[in-house]
PDB file of C-alpha atoms in Angstrom:
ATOM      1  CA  UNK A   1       1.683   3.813   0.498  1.00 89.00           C
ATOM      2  CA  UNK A   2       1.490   2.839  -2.901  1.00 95.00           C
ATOM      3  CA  UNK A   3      -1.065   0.439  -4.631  1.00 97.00           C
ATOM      4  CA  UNK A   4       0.202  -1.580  -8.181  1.00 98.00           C
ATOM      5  CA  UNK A   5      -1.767  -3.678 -10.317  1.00 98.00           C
ATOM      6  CA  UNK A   6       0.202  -6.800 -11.858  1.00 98.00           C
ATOM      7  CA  UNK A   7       0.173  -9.010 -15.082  1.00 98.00           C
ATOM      8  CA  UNK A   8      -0.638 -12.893 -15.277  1.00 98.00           C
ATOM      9  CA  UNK A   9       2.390 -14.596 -13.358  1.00 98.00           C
ATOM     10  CA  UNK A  10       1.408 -17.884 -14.917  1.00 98.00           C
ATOM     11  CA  UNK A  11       3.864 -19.657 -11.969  1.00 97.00           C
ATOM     12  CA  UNK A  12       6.309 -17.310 -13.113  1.00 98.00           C
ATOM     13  CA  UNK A  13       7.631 -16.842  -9.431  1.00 98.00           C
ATOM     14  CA  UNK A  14      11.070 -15.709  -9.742  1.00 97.00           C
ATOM     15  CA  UNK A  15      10.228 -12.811 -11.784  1.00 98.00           C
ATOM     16  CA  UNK A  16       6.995 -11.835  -9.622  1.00 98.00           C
ATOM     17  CA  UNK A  17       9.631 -11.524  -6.615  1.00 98.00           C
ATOM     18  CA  UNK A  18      12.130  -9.852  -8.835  1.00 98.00           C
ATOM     19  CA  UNK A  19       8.847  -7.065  -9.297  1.00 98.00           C
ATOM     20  CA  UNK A  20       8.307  -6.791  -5.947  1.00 98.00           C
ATOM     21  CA  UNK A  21      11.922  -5.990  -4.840  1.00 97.00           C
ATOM     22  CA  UNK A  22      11.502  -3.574  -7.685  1.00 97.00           C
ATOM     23  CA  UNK A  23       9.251  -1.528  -6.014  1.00 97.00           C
ATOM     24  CA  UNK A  24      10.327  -2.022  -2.757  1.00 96.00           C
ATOM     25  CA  UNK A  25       7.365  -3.730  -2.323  1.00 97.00           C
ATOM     26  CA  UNK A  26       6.036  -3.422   1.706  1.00 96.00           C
ATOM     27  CA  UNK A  27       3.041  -5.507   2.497  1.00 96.00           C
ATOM     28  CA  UNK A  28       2.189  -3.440   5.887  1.00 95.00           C
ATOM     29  CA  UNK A  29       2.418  -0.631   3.790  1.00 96.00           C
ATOM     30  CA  UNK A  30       1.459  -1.199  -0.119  1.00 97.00           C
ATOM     31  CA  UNK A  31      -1.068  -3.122  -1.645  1.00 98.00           C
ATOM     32  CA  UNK A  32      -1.119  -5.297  -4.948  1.00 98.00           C
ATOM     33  CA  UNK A  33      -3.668  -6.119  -7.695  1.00 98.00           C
ATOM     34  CA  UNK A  34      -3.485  -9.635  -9.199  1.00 98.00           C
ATOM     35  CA  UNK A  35      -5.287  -9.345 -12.415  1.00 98.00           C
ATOM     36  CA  UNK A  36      -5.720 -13.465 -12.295  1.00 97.00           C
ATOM     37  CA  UNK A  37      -3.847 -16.470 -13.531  1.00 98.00           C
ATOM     38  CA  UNK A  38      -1.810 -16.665 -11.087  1.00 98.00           C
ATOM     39  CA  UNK A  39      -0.772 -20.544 -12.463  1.00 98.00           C
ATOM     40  CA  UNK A  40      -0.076 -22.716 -15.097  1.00 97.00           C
ATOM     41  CA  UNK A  41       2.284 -22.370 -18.454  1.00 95.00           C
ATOM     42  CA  UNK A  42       5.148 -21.327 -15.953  1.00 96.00           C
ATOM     43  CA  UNK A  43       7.622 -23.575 -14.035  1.00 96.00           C
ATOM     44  CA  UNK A  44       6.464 -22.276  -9.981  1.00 97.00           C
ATOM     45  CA  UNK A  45       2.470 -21.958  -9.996  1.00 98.00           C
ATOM     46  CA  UNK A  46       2.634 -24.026  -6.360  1.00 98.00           C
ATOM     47  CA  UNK A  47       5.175 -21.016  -5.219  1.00 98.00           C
ATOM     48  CA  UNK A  48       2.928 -18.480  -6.932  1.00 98.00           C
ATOM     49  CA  UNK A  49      -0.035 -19.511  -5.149  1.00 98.00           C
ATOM     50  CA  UNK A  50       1.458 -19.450  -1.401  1.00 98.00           C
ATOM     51  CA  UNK A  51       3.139 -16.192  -2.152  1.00 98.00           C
ATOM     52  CA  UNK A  52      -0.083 -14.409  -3.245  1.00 98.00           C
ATOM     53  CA  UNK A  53      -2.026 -15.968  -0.515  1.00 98.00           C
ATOM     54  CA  UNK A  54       0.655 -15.709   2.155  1.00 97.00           C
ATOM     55  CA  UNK A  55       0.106 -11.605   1.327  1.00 97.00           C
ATOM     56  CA  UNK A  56      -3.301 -11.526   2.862  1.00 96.00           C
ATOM     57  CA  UNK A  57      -5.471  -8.219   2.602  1.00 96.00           C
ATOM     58  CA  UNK A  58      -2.087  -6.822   0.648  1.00 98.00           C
ATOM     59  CA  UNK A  59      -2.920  -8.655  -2.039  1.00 98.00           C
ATOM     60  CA  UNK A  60      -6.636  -7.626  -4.374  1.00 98.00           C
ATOM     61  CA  UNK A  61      -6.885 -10.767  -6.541  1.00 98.00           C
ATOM     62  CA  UNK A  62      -9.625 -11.937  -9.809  1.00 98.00           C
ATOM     63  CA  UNK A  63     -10.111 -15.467 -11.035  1.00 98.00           C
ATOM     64  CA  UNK A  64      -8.771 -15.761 -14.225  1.00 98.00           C
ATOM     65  CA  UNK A  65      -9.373 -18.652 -17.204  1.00 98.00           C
ATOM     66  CA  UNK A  66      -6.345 -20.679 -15.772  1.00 98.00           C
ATOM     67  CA  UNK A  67      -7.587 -20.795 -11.971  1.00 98.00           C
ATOM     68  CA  UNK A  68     -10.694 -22.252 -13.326  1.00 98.00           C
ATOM     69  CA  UNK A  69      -9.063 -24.934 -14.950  1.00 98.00           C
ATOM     70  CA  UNK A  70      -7.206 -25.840 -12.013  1.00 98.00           C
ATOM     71  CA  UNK A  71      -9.967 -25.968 -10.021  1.00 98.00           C
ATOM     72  CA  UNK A  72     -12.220 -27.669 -12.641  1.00 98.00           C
ATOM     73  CA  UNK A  73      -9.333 -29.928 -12.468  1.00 97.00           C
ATOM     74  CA  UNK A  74      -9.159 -30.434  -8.919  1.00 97.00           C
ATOM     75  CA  UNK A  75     -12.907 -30.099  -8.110  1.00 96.00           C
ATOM     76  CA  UNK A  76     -15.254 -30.832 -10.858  1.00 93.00           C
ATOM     77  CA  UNK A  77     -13.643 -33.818 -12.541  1.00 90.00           C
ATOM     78  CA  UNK A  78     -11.725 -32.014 -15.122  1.00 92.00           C
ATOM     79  CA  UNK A  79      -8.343 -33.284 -16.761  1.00 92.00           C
ATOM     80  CA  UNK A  80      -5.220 -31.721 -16.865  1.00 93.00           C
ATOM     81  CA  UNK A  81      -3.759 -30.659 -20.098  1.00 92.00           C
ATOM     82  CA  UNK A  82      -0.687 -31.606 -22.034  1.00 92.00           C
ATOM     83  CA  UNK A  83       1.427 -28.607 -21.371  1.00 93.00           C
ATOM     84  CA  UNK A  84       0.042 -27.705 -18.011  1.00 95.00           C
ATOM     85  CA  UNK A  85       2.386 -27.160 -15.197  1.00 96.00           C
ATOM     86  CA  UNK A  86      -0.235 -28.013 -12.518  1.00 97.00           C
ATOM     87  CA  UNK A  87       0.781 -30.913 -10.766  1.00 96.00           C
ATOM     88  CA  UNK A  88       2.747 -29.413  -8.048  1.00 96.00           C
ATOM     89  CA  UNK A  89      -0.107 -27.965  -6.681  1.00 97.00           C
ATOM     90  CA  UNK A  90      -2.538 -30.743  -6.766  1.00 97.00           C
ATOM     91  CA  UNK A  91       0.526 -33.233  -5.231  1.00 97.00           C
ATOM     92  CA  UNK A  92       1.223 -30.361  -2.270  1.00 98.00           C
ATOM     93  CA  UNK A  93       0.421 -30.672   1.511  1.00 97.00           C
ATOM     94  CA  UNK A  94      -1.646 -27.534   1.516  1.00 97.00           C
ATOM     95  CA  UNK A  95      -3.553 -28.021  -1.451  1.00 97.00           C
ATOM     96  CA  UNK A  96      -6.920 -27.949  -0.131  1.00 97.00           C
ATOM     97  CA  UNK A  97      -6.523 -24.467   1.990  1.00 98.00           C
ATOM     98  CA  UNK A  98      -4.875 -22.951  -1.388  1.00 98.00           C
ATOM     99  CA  UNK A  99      -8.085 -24.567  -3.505  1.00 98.00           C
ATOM    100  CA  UNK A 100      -9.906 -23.027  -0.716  1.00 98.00           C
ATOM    101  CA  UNK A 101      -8.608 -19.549  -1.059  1.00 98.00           C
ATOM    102  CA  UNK A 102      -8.582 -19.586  -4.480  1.00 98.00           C
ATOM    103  CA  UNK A 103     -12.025 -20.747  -4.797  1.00 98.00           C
ATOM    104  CA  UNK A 104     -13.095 -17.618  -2.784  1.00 98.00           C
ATOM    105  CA  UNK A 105     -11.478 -15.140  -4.688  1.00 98.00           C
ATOM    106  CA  UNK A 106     -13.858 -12.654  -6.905  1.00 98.00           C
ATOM    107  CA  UNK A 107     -14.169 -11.998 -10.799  1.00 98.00           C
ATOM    108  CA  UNK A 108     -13.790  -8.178 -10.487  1.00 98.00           C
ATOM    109  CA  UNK A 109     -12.236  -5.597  -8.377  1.00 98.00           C
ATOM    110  CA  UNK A 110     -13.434  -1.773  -8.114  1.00 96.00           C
ATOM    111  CA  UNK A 111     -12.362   0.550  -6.539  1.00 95.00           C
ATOM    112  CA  UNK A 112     -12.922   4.348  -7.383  1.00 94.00           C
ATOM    113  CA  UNK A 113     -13.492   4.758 -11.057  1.00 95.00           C
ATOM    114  CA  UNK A 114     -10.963   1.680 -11.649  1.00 97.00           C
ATOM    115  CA  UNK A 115     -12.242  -1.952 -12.511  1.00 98.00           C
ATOM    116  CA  UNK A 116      -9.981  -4.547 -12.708  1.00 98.00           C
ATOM    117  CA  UNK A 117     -10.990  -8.413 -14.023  1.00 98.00           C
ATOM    118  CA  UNK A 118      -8.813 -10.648 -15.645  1.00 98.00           C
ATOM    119  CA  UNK A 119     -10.498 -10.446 -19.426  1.00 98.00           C
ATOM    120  CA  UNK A 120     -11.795  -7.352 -19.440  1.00 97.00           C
ATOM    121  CA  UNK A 121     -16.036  -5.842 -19.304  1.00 97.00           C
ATOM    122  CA  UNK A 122     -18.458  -6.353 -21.497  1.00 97.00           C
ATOM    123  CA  UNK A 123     -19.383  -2.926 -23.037  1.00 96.00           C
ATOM    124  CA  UNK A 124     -23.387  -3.558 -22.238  1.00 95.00           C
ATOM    125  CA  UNK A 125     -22.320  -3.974 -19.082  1.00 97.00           C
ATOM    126  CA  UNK A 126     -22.484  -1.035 -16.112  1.00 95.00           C
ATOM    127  CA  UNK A 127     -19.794  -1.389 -13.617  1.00 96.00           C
ATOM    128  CA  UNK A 128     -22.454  -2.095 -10.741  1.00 96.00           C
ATOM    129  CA  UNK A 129     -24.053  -4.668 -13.348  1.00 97.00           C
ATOM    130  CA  UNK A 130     -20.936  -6.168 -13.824  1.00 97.00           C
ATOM    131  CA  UNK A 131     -19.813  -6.496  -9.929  1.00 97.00           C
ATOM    132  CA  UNK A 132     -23.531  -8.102  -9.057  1.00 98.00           C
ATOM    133  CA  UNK A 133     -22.766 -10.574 -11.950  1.00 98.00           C
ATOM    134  CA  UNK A 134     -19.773 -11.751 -10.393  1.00 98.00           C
ATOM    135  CA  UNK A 135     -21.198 -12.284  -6.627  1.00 98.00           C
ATOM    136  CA  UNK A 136     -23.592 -14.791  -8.825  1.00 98.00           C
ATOM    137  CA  UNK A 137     -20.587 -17.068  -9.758  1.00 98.00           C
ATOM    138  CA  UNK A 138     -18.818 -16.089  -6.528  1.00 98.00           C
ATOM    139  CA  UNK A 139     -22.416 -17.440  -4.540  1.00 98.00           C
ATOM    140  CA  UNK A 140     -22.128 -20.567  -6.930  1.00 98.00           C
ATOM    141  CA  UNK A 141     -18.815 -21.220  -5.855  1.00 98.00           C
ATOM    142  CA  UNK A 142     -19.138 -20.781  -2.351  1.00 97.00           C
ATOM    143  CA  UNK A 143     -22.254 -23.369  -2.722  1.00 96.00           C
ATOM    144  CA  UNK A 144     -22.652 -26.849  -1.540  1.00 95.00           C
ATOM    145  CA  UNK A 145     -23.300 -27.755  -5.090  1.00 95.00           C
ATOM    146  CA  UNK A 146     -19.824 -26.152  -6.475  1.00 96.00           C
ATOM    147  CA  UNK A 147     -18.716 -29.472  -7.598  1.00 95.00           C
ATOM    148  CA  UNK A 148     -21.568 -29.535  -9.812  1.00 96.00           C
ATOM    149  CA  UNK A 149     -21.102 -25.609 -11.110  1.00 97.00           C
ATOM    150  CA  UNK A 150     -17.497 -26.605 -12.095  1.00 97.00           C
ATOM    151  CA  UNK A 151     -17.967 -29.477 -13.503  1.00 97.00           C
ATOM    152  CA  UNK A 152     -20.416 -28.101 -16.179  1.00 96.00           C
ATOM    153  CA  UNK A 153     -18.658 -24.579 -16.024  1.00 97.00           C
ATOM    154  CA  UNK A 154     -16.608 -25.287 -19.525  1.00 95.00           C
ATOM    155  CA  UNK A 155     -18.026 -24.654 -22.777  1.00 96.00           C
ATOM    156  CA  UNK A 156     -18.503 -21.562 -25.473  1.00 96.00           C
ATOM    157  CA  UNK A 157     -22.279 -21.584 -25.441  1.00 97.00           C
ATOM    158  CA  UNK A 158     -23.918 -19.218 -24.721  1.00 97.00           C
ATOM    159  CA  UNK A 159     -21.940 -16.792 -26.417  1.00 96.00           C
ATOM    160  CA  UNK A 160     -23.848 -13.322 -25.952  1.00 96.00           C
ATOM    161  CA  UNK A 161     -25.636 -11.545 -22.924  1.00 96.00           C
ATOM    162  CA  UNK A 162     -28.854 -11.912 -22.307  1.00 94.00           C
ATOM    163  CA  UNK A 163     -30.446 -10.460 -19.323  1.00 93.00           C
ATOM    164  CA  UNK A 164     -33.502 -13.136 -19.109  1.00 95.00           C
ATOM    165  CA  UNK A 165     -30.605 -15.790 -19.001  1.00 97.00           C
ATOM    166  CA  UNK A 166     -30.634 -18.058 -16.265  1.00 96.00           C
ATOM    167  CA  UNK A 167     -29.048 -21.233 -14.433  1.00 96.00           C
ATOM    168  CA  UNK A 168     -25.896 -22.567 -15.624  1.00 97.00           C
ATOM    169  CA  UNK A 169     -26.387 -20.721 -18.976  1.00 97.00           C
ATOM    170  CA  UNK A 170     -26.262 -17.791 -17.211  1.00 98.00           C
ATOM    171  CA  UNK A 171     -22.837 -18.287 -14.948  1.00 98.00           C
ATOM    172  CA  UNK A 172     -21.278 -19.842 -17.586  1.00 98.00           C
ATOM    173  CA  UNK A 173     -21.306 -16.481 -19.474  1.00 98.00           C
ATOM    174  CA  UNK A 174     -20.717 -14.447 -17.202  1.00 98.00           C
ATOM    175  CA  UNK A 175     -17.543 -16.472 -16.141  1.00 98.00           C
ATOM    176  CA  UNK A 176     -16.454 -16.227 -20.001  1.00 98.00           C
ATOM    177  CA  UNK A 177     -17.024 -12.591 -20.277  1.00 98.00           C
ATOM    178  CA  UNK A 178     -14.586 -12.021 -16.766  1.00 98.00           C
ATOM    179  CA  UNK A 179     -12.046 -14.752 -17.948  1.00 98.00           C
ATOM    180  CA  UNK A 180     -12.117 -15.221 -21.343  1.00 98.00           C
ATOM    181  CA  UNK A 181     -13.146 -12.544 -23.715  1.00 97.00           C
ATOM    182  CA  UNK A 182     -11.048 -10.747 -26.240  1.00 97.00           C
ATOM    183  CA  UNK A 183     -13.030 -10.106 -29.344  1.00 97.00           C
ATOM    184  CA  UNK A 184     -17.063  -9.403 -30.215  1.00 97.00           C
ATOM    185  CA  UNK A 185     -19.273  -8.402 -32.543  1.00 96.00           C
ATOM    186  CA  UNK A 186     -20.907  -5.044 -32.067  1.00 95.00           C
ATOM    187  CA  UNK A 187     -23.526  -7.141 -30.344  1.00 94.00           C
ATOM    188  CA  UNK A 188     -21.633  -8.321 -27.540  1.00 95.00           C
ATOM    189  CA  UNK A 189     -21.378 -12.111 -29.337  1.00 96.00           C
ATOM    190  CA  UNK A 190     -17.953 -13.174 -27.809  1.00 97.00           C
ATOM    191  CA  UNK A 191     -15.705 -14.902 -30.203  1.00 95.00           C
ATOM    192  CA  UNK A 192     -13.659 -17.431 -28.681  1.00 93.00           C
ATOM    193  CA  UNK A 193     -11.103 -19.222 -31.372  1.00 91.00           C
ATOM    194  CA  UNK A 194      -9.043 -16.060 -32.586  1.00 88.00           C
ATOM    195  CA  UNK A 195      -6.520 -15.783 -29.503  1.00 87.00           C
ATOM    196  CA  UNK A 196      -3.338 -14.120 -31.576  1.00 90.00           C
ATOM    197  CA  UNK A 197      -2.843 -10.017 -31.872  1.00 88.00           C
ATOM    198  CA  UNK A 198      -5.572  -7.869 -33.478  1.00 90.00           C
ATOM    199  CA  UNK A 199      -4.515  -8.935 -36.860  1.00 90.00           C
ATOM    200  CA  UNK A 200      -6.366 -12.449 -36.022  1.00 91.00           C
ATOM    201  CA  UNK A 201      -9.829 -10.844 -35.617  1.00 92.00           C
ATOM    202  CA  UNK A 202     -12.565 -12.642 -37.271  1.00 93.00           C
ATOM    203  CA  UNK A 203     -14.676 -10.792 -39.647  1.00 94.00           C
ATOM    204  CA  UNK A 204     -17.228  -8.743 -38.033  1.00 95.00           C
ATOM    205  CA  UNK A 205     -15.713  -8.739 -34.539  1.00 96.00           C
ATOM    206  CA  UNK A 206     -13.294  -6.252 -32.606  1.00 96.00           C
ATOM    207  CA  UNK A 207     -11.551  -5.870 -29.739  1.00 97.00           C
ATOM    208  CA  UNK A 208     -13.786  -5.493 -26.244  1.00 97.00           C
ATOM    209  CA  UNK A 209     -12.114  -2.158 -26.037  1.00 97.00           C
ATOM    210  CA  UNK A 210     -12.875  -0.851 -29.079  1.00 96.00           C
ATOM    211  CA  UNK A 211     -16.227  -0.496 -28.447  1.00 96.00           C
ATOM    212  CA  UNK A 212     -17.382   2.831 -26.143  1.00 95.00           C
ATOM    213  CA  UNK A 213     -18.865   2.547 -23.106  1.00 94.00           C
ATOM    214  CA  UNK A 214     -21.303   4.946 -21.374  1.00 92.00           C
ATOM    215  CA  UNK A 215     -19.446   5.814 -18.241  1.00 94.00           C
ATOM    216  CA  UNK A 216     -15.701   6.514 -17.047  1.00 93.00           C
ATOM    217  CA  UNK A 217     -14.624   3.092 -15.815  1.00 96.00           C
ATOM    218  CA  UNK A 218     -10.809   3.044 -15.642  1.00 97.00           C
ATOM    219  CA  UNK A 219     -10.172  -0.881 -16.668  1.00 98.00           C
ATOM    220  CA  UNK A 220      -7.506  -2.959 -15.866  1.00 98.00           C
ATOM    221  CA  UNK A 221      -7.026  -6.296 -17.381  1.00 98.00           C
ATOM    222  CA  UNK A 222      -4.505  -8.652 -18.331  1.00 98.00           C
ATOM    223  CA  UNK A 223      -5.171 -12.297 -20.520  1.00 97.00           C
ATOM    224  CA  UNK A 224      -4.424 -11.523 -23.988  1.00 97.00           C
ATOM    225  CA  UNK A 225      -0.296 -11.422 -23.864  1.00 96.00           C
ATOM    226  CA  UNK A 226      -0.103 -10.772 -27.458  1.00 96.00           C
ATOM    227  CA  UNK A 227      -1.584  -7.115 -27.028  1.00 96.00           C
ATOM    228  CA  UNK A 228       2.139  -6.880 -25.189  1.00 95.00           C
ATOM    229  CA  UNK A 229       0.810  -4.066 -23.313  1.00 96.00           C
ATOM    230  CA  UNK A 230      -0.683  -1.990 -25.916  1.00 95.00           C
ATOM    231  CA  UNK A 231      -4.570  -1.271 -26.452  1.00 94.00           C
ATOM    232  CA  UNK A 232      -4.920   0.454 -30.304  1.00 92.00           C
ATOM    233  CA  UNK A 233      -7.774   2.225 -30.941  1.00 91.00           C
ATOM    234  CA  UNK A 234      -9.285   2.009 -27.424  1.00 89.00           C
ATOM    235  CA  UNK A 235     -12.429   3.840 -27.146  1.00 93.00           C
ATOM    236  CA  UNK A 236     -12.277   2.999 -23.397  1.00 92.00           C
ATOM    237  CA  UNK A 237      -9.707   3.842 -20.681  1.00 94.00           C
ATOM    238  CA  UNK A 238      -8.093   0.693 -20.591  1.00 97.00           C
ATOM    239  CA  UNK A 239      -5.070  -0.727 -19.680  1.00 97.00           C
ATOM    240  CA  UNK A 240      -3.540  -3.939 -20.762  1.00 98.00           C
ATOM    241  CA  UNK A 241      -1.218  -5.681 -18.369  1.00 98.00           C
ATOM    242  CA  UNK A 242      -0.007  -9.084 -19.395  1.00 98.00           C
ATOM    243  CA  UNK A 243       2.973  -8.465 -21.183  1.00 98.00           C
ATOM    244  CA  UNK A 244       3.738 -12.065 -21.333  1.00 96.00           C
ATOM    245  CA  UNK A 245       6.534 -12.815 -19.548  1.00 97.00           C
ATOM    246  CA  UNK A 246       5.758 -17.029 -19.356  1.00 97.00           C
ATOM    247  CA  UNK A 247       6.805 -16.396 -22.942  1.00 96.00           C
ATOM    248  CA  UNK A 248      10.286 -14.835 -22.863  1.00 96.00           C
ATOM    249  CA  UNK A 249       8.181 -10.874 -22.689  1.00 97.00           C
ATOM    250  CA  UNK A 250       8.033  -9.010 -19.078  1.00 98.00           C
ATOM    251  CA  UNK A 251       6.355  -8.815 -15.976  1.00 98.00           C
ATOM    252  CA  UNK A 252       4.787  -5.567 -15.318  1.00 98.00           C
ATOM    253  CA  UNK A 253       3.199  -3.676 -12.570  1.00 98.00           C
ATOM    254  CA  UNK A 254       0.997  -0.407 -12.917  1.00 98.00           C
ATOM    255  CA  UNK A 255       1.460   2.122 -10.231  1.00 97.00           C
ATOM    256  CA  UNK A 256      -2.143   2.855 -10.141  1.00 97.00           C
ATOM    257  CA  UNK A 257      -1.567   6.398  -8.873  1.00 94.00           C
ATOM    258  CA  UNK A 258       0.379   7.720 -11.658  1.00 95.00           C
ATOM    259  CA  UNK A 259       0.572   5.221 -14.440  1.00 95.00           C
ATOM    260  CA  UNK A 260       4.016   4.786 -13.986  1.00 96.00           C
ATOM    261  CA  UNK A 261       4.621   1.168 -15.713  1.00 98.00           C
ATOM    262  CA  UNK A 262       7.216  -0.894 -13.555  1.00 98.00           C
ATOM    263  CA  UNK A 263       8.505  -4.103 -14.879  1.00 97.00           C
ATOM    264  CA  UNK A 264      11.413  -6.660 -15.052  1.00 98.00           C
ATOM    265  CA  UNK A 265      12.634  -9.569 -17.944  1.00 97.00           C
ATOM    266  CA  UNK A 266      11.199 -12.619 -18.106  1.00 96.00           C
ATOM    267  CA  UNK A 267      13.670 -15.628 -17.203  1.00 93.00           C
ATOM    268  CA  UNK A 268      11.771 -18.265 -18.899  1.00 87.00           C
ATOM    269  CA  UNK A 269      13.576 -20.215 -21.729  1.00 71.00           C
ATOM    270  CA  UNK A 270      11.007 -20.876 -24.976  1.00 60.00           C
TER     271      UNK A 270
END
């Protein structure tokens, strides 16, 4: 009875099977965490979606910054991007049940002393904070006005917590702290052009990690495939799991008993 957490598979499906067999992966028996972005960039998200939801309560998945934009795509009058690989999922017979499920999935999971979202947690933020923050957006979608929250989910501003923030202001942060975030000031202000390694840093800001927290949150994230696994000069127990295999790296799982890191090649061409 094992339990692995698991980098973005960015509709890199062959690989995420070629990880499973791996670890003799047994859904009656094992479970998996899906650190988000589950789609896009890769050639299979359709096949990545119906695999991960086929799973059922096997499978502990976050929203990440790419299942947004499908769904901001899909449901909030959003447009698809040059290089997105999207379109088998919005042309597919069971599109609306997948939009469905993926629409219901959280920003964070916790379990014992480990947190896992897709971007990573804002050092201000407790780990209780951090979970009621994300039933807000989760309420939001689940609304009859969801439409609406998606449609004016995208945009940088505002770009620091405030706790006296409210309405769309409000979600919209938190939904870029869970799915987006990579560098901040010692503030909290989230920076959101610098996107390389941690040579890119803007002056002023620093990695998330780099900053201490006050508790002993084990965190688990994955987003930021240039880190290719590594977290230097964490102040936090952290570990980084996209290891981006949609760009010719790896796709690794995280046997979250031991630390044992599992992973195979990627088979994409770039």
């Amino acid at each position: 009875m094992s339990t692995y957490a698991i980098g973005d598979l960015h509709g890199c499906h062959q690989e995420f099977i070629a990880l499973l067999d791996q670890l003799s992966f047994n859904p009656s028996r094992d479970t998996l965490w899906l650190v988000g972005d589950l789609i896009n960039r890769g050639p299979a998200s359709l096949e990545c979606l119906q695999e991960v939801k086929a799973l059922g309560s096997a499978a502990r998945t976050v929203l990440g910054n790419h299942d947004f934009h499908l769904l901001v795509a899909a449901r909030g009058g959003g447009k698809l991007k040059k290089n997105d690989t999207l379109s088998d999922v919005l042309k597919a017979p069971d599109r609306e049940g997948l939009l469905d499920w993926l629409q219901s999935l959280p920003l964070s999971v916790h379990e014992g002393n480990k947190v896992m979202t897709h971007a990573g947690l804002l050092p201000q933020w407790g780990v209780a904070q951090a979970e009621a923050l994300g039933r807000e957006v989760q309420e939001a979608l689940a609304s009859e006005t969801s439409g609406d929250f998606l449609t004016r989910l995208f945009g940088n501003q505002p770009d620091s917590w405030q706790d006296d923030l409210d309405g769309m202001e409000r979600l919209r942060l938190i939904v870029n702290v869970f799915t987006r975030m990579r560098f901040i000031d010692t503030h909290g202000r989230l920076e959101f052009a610098a996107k390389e390694g941690l040579e890119s840093a803007p002056k002023g800001f620093q990695p998330w990690f780099q900053y201490p927290r006050t508790d002993d949150a084990h965190l688990l994230f994955g987003h930021w495939a240039a880190l290719e696994g590594k977290v230097p000069q964490a102040r936090v127990t952290v570990e980084a799991l996209d290891t981006g295999c949609v760009w010719g790296g790896r796709l690794t799982a995280l046997n979250l008993a031991n630390g044992e890191r599992i992973s195979v090649p990627s088979q994409q061409v770039n």
